Coordinates of C-alpha atoms and ligand atoms in Angstrom, one line a residue:
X6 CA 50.3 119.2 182.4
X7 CA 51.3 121.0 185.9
X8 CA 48.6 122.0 188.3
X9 CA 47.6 125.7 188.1
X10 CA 47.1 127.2 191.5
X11 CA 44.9 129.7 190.5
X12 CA 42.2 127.1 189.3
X13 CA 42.1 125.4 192.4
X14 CA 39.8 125.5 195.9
X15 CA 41.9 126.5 198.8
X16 CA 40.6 123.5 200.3
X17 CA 42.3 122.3 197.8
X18 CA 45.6 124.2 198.1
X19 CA 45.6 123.2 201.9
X20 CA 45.3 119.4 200.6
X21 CA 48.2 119.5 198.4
X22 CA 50.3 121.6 201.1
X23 CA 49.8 118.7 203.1
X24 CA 50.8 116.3 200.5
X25 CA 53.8 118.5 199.7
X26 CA 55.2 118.3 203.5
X27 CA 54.5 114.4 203.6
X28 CA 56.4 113.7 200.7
X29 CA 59.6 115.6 201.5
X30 CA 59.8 113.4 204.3
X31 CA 58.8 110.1 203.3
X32 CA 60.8 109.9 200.3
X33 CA 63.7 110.0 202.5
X34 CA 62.7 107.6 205.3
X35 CA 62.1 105.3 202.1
X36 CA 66.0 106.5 201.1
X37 CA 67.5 105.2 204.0
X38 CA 65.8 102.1 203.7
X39 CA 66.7 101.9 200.0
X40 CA 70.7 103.2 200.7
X41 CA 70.1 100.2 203.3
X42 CA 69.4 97.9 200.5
X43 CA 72.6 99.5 198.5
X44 CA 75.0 98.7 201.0
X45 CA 73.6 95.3 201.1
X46 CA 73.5 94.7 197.7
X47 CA 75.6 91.5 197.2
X48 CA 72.4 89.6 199.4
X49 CA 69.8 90.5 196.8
X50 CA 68.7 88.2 194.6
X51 CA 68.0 90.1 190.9
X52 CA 65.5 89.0 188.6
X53 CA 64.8 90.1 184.8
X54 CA 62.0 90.9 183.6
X55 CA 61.0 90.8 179.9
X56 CA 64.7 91.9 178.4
X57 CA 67.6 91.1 180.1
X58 CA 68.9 94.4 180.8
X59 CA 65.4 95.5 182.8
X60 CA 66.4 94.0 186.3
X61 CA 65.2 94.3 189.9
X62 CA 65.2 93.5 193.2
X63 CA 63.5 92.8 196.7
X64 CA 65.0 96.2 197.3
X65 CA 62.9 98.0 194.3
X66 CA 59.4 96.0 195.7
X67 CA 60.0 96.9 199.3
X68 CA 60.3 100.1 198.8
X69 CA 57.6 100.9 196.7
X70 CA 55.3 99.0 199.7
X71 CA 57.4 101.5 202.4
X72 CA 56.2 104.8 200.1
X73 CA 52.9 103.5 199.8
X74 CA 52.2 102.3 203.4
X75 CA 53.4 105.9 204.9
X76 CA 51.2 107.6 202.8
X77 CA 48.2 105.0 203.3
X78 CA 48.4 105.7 206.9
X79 CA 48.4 109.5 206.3
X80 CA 45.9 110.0 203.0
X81 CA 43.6 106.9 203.0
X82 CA 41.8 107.8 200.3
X83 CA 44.7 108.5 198.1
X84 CA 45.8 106.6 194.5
X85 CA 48.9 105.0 193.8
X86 CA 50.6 103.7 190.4
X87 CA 54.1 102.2 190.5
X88 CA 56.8 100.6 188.8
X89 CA 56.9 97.2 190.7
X90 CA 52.9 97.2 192.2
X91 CA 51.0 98.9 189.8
X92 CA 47.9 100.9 190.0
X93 CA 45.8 101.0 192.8
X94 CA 42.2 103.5 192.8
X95 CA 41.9 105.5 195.1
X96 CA 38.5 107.1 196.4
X97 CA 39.7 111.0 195.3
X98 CA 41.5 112.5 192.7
X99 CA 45.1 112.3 194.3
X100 CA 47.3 109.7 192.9
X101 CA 51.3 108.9 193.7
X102 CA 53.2 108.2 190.7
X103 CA 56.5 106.0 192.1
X104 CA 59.7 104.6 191.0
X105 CA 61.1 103.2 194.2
X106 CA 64.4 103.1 192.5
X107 CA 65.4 104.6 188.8
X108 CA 68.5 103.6 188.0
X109 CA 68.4 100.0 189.1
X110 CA 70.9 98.4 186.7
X111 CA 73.4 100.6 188.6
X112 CA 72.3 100.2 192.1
X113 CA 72.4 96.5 191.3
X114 CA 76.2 97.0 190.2
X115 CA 77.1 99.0 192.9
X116 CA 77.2 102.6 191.1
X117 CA 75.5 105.0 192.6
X118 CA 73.8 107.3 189.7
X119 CA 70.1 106.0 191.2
X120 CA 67.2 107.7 193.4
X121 CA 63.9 107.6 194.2
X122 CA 61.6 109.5 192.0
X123 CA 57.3 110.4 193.1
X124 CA 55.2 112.8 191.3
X125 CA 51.7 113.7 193.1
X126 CA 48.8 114.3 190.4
X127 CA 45.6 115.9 191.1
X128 CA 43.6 114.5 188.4
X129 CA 45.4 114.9 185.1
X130 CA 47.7 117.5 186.4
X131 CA 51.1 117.1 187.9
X132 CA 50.8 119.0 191.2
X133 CA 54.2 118.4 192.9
X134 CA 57.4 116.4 192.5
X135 CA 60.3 114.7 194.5
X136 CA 63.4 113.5 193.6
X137 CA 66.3 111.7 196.5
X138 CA 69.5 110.6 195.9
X139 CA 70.1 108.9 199.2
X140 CA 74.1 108.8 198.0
X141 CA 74.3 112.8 198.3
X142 CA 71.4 113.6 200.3
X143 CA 69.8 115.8 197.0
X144 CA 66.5 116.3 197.6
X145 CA 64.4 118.0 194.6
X146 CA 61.1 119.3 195.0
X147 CA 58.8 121.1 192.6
X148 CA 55.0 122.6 194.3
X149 CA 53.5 123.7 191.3
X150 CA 53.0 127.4 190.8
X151 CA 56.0 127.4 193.6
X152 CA 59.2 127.0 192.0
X153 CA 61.6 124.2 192.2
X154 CA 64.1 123.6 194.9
X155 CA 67.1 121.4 196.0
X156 CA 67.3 120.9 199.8
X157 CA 64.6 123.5 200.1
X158 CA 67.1 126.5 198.0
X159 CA 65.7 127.5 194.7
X160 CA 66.8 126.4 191.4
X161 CA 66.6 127.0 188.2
X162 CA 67.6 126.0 184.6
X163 CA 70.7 126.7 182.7
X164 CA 70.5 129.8 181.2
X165 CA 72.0 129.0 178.3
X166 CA 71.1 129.9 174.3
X167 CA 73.5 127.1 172.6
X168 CA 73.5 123.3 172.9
X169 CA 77.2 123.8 172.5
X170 CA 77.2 125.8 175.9
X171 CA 76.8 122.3 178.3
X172 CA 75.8 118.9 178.3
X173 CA 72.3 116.7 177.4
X174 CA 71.3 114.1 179.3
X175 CA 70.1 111.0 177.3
X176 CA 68.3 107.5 178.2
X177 CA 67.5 104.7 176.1
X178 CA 66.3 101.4 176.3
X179 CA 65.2 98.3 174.5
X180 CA 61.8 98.7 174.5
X181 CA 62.2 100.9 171.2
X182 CA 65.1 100.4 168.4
X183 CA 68.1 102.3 168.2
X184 CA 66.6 103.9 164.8
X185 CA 64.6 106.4 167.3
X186 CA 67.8 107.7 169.1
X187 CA 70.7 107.8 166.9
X188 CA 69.6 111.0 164.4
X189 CA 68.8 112.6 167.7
X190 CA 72.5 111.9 168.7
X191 CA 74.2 112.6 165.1
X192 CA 72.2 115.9 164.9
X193 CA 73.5 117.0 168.7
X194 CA 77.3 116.0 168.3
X195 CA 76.7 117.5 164.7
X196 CA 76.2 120.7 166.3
X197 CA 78.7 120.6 168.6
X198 CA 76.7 119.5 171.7
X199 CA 77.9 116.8 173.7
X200 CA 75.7 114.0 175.8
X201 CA 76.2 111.8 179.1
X202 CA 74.1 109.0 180.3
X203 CA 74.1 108.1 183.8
X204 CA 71.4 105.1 183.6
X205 CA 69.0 107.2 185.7
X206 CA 66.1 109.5 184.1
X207 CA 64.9 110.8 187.2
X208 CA 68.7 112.4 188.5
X209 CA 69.7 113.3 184.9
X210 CA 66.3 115.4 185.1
X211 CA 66.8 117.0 188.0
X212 CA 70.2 117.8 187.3
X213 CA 68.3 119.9 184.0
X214 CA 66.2 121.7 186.7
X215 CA 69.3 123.0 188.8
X216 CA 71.3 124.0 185.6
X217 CA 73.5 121.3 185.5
X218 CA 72.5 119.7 182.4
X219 CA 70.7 121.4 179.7
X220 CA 68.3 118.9 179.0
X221 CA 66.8 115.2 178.6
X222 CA 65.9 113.1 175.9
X223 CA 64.5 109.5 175.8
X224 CA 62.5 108.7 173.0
X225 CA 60.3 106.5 174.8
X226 CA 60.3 106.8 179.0
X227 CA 56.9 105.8 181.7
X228 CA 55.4 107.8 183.0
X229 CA 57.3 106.8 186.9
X230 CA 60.7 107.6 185.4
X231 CA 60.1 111.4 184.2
X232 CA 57.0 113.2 185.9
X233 CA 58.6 114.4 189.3
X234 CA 61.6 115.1 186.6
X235 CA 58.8 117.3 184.2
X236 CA 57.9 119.3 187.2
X237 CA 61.3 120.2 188.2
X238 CA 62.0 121.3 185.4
X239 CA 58.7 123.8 184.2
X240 CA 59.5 124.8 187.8
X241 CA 62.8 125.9 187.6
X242 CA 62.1 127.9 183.8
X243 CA 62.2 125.3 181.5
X244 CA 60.4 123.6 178.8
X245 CA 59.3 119.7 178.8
X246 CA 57.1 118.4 175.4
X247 CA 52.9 117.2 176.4
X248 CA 53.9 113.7 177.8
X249 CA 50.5 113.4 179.3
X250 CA 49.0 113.1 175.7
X251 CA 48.0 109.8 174.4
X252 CA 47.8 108.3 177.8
X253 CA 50.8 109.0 178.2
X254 CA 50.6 108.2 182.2
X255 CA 49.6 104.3 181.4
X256 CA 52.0 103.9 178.4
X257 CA 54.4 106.3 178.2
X258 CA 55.8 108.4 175.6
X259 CA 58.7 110.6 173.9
X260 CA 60.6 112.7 176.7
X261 CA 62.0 116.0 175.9
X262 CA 62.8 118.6 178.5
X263 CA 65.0 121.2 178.4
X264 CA 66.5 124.6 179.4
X265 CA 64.1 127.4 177.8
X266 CA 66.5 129.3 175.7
X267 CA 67.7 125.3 173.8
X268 CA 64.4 124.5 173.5
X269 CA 63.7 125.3 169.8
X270 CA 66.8 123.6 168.6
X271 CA 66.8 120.6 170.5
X272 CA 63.0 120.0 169.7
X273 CA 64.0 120.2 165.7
X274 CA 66.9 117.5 166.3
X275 CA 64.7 115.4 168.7
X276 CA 61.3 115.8 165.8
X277 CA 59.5 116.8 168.2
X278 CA 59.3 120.6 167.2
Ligands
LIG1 C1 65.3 103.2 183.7 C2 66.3 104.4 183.8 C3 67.0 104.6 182.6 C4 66.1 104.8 181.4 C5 65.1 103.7 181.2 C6 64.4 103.4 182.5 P1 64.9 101.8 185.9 O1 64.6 102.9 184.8 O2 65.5 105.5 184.1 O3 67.8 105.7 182.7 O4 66.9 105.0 180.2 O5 64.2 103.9 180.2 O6 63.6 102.3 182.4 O7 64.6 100.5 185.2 O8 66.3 101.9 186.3 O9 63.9 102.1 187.0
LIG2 CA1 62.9 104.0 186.2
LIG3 CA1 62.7 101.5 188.8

């Protein structure tokens, strides 16, 4: 699933350096703008979309157009798929995978557990990752084959060998029934783990690649939500299950990603082992 540098051109290399520096600073001019939006919040207008609970705003569609026009301008030829605009082909193998905002039911509500979240692929692989939380200027980053980092220190998972040692992080929603979460949830507290959800997959994963939490489950998650969150995490040591099987990148899939030495356990209580 991540990018291997050593099977790469260092043409190519050079390309995805370049892409690496662009992102770190576009996804925070698209921050401000979205923080903007935050502090603004009571103008939006929010819409649903197919359930009740899945809302957005202006704020969520401009922001994906802000992410995509800076790096229009910059990579031409480049791909994009996204949350609120959807795919666009691009002319090479480089595509942006966005979430404007994840976590929008809390940003609409005025809490602020939401970022931004963009993976870059080179073809099927995941070759970098970025993940801004505008509220505590965090910025995660994963290069693959170069670590992960928050505000450009190095991170890495908990290093931990119980679930009883710290905290999972869990997302759910109603596009699946509560059948495919709850064993997951009576097996963990059953073991003496404990859980938090903060309504955003994106964070709750990046707070798994700087130790914080010890891992992530969601039975079913896009592929926007959790791939900068995937390569944070292998980045900083840790273990995520093949969400880029199946097509997993156009319709998403079971999301389990964890600190290495949890791995085996939480894989049996999640079925995924
Ligand atoms: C949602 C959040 C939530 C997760 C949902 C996602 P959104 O994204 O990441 O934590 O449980 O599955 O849809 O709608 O806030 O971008
Ligand atoms: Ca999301
Ligand atoms: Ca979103």
């Amino acid at each position: 699933m991540i990018l291997d540098p050593q099977e790469i051109s260092p043409e190519a290399k050079i390309e995805i350096d370049r892409r690496f520096l662009h992102g770190k600073e576009m996804i925070k001019q698209a921050g401000e703008k979205a923080l903007d939006y935050f502090n603004r919040r009571d103008e939006l207008v929010i819409e649903t979309k197919t359930d009740p609970q899945d809302v957005v705003s202006i704020a969520d569609q401009n922001v994906e157009e802000i992410i995509r026009n800076l790096t229009r301008a910059v990579f031409p030829g480049d791909g994009y798929l996204g949350e609120e605009h959807g795919q666009e082909a691009g002319t090479n193998d480089y595509l942006w995978v966005i979430d404007p905002i994840d976590g929008t039911a809390c940003f609409l509500t005025g809490m602020r557990s939401w970022c931004i979240s963009i993976a870059l692929m080179k073809g099927d692989k995941i070759a970098a990752g970025f993940v801004y939380d505008p509220n505590t200027d965090e910025l995660f980053t994963a290069l693959a084959g170069h670590g992960a980092q928050l505000n450009d220190k190095a991170i890495k998972t908990y290093d931990i060998k119980s679930v009883t040692e710290g905290v999972m992080g869990i997302g759910t929603s109603h596009r699946i029934p509560p059948s495919e979460l709850l064993p997951f949830l009576d097996k963990l507290l059953s073991s003496g783990g404990m859980f938090i959800r903060n309504g955003s997959c994106a964070l709750m994963m990046s707070y798994v690649a700087a130790g914080r939490l010890i891992g992530y489950f969601e039975p079913h998650i896009n592929s926007w939500d959790c791939l900068a969150g995937i390569i944070l995490i292998e980045e900083a040591g840790g273990w995520s299950s093949p969400f880029l099987d199946q097509d997993g990148l156009n319709k998403g899939n079971p999301i389990l990603a964890t600190a290495s030495g949890v791995a085996q356990d939480l894989r049996q209580m999640a079925n995924l082992a």
